[in-house]
């Protein structure tokens, strides 16, 4: 469950201060959209759909870096719109 897990607690605290929260995650699971109702503004997966876990683990550094960049580009684009 989402409750009392670090992303949820961070989102609650950040929202209280008007700070946006973007979650960079390993992959998207069923129902991932529900986090958007709890203060997390966007979710960006590091691994592509169907990527084998072994490949995702081996490439984790690059995948997380790329996902963080996509997340920030998307956030900045939404702010300009």
C-alpha atoms as an extended CHARMM CRD file, in Angstrom:
* protein
*
        81  EXT
         1         1  UNK       CA              0.0000000000        0.0000000000        0.0000000000  PROA      1               0.0000000000
         2         2  UNK       CA              1.0220000000        3.5740000000       -0.5270000000  PROA      2               0.0000000000
         3         3  UNK       CA              0.3430000000        4.7880000000        2.9940000000  PROA      3               0.0000000000
         4         4  UNK       CA              3.3240000000        5.3970000000        5.3010000000  PROA      4               0.0000000000
         5         5  UNK       CA              5.8090000000        4.6070000000        2.5390000000  PROA      5               0.0000000000
         6         6  UNK       CA              8.5210000000        7.1600000000        1.8680000000  PROA      6               0.0000000000
         7         7  UNK       CA              7.1160000000        8.6000000000       -1.4050000000  PROA      7               0.0000000000
         8         8  UNK       CA              3.7140000000        9.1520000000        0.1830000000  PROA      8               0.0000000000
         9         9  UNK       CA              5.1700000000       10.8180000000        3.2880000000  PROA      9               0.0000000000
        10        10  UNK       CA              7.4950000000       12.9930000000        1.1850000000  PROA      10              0.0000000000
        11        11  UNK       CA              4.5890000000       14.0020000000       -1.0580000000  PROA      11              0.0000000000
        12        12  UNK       CA              2.4070000000       14.9350000000        1.9270000000  PROA      12              0.0000000000
        13        13  UNK       CA              5.1360000000       17.0920000000        3.4370000000  PROA      13              0.0000000000
        14        14  UNK       CA              6.0970000000       18.6860000000        0.1240000000  PROA      14              0.0000000000
        15        15  UNK       CA              2.4980000000       19.5810000000       -0.7370000000  PROA      15              0.0000000000
        16        16  UNK       CA              2.1790000000       21.3010000000        2.6290000000  PROA      16              0.0000000000
        17        17  UNK       CA              5.0290000000       23.6070000000        1.5380000000  PROA      17              0.0000000000
        18        18  UNK       CA              3.8710000000       23.9830000000       -2.0740000000  PROA      18              0.0000000000
        19        19  UNK       CA              6.7200000000       21.8830000000       -3.4550000000  PROA      19              0.0000000000
        20        20  UNK       CA              5.9000000000       19.6140000000       -6.4230000000  PROA      20              0.0000000000
        21        21  UNK       CA              6.7900000000       15.9120000000       -6.2290000000  PROA      21              0.0000000000
        22        22  UNK       CA              7.7400000000       13.7520000000       -9.1940000000  PROA      22              0.0000000000
        23        23  UNK       CA              8.3500000000       10.0620000000       -8.5760000000  PROA      23              0.0000000000
        24        24  UNK       CA             11.0410000000        8.3180000000      -10.6130000000  PROA      24              0.0000000000
        25        25  UNK       CA             10.2240000000        4.6260000000      -10.3410000000  PROA      25              0.0000000000
        26        26  UNK       CA             11.6410000000        1.3850000000      -11.6760000000  PROA      26              0.0000000000
        27        27  UNK       CA              8.5240000000        0.4850000000      -13.6400000000  PROA      27              0.0000000000
        28        28  UNK       CA              4.7950000000        1.1780000000      -13.6720000000  PROA      28              0.0000000000
        29        29  UNK       CA              2.4510000000       -1.3610000000      -12.1740000000  PROA      29              0.0000000000
        30        30  UNK       CA             -1.3100000000       -1.6910000000      -12.3120000000  PROA      30              0.0000000000
        31        31  UNK       CA             -3.0180000000        1.1860000000      -10.5470000000  PROA      31              0.0000000000
        32        32  UNK       CA              0.0690000000        3.3980000000      -10.4600000000  PROA      32              0.0000000000
        33        33  UNK       CA             -2.1480000000        6.3850000000      -11.3080000000  PROA      33              0.0000000000
        34        34  UNK       CA             -3.5700000000        6.3100000000       -7.7820000000  PROA      34              0.0000000000
        35        35  UNK       CA             -0.4530000000        8.0550000000       -6.4490000000  PROA      35              0.0000000000
        36        36  UNK       CA             -1.5190000000       11.1660000000       -8.3610000000  PROA      36              0.0000000000
        37        37  UNK       CA             -4.3720000000       11.5420000000       -5.8770000000  PROA      37              0.0000000000
        38        38  UNK       CA             -1.9050000000       11.7970000000       -2.9770000000  PROA      38              0.0000000000
        39        39  UNK       CA              0.2940000000       14.7220000000       -3.8960000000  PROA      39              0.0000000000
        40        40  UNK       CA              2.6160000000       13.1340000000       -6.4190000000  PROA      40              0.0000000000
        41        41  UNK       CA              2.3640000000       15.2780000000       -9.5420000000  PROA      41              0.0000000000
        42        42  UNK       CA              3.9010000000       12.8620000000      -12.0460000000  PROA      42              0.0000000000
        43        43  UNK       CA              5.4080000000        9.3810000000      -12.2510000000  PROA      43              0.0000000000
        44        44  UNK       CA              8.2720000000        8.5990000000      -14.6110000000  PROA      44              0.0000000000
        45        45  UNK       CA              9.3980000000        4.9840000000      -15.1000000000  PROA      45              0.0000000000
        46        46  UNK       CA             13.0780000000        4.1980000000      -15.5440000000  PROA      46              0.0000000000
        47        47  UNK       CA             12.6060000000        0.8750000000      -17.3230000000  PROA      47              0.0000000000
        48        48  UNK       CA             10.7200000000        0.5670000000      -20.5710000000  PROA      48              0.0000000000
        49        49  UNK       CA              7.6540000000       -1.6330000000      -20.7770000000  PROA      49              0.0000000000
        50        50  UNK       CA              8.6650000000       -5.2580000000      -21.0490000000  PROA      50              0.0000000000
        51        51  UNK       CA             12.3180000000       -4.6900000000      -20.1870000000  PROA      51              0.0000000000
        52        52  UNK       CA             13.6920000000       -7.7960000000      -18.4640000000  PROA      52              0.0000000000
        53        53  UNK       CA             14.5480000000       -7.1480000000      -14.7870000000  PROA      53              0.0000000000
        54        54  UNK       CA             18.1180000000       -8.3060000000      -15.3680000000  PROA      54              0.0000000000
        55        55  UNK       CA             18.6170000000       -5.6640000000      -18.0600000000  PROA      55              0.0000000000
        56        56  UNK       CA             16.9910000000       -2.9590000000      -15.9400000000  PROA      56              0.0000000000
        57        57  UNK       CA             19.2760000000       -3.8190000000      -13.0280000000  PROA      57              0.0000000000
        58        58  UNK       CA             22.3820000000       -3.8260000000      -15.1830000000  PROA      58              0.0000000000
        59        59  UNK       CA             21.4920000000       -0.4440000000      -16.6940000000  PROA      59              0.0000000000
        60        60  UNK       CA             19.9380000000        1.1250000000      -13.5770000000  PROA      60              0.0000000000
        61        61  UNK       CA             22.2740000000        4.1320000000      -13.3770000000  PROA      61              0.0000000000
        62        62  UNK       CA             21.6200000000        5.2480000000      -16.9510000000  PROA      62              0.0000000000
        63        63  UNK       CA             17.9220000000        4.3990000000      -16.8290000000  PROA      63              0.0000000000
        64        64  UNK       CA             17.3190000000        6.4070000000      -13.6480000000  PROA      64              0.0000000000
        65        65  UNK       CA             19.3570000000        9.3390000000      -14.9620000000  PROA      65              0.0000000000
        66        66  UNK       CA             17.3750000000        9.3520000000      -18.2170000000  PROA      66              0.0000000000
        67        67  UNK       CA             14.0620000000        9.0300000000      -16.3760000000  PROA      67              0.0000000000
        68        68  UNK       CA             14.9500000000       11.9580000000      -14.1090000000  PROA      68              0.0000000000
        69        69  UNK       CA             15.7970000000       14.0580000000      -17.1560000000  PROA      69              0.0000000000
        70        70  UNK       CA             12.4900000000       13.1450000000      -18.8500000000  PROA      70              0.0000000000
        71        71  UNK       CA             10.6240000000       13.9360000000      -15.6520000000  PROA      71              0.0000000000
        72        72  UNK       CA             12.1890000000       17.3810000000      -15.3540000000  PROA      72              0.0000000000
        73        73  UNK       CA             11.6650000000       18.1840000000      -19.0320000000  PROA      73              0.0000000000
        74        74  UNK       CA              8.0050000000       17.2120000000      -18.6960000000  PROA      74              0.0000000000
        75        75  UNK       CA              7.6050000000       19.2280000000      -15.5110000000  PROA      75              0.0000000000
        76        76  UNK       CA              9.1790000000       22.3340000000      -17.0590000000  PROA      76              0.0000000000
        77        77  UNK       CA              7.0720000000       21.9660000000      -20.2060000000  PROA      77              0.0000000000
        78        78  UNK       CA              3.8650000000       21.7450000000      -18.1320000000  PROA      78              0.0000000000
        79        79  UNK       CA              4.8650000000       24.8730000000      -16.1900000000  PROA      79              0.0000000000
        80        80  UNK       CA              5.3870000000       26.8440000000      -19.4120000000  PROA      80              0.0000000000
        81        81  UNK       CA              2.0440000000       25.7410000000      -20.8690000000  PROA      81              0.0000000000
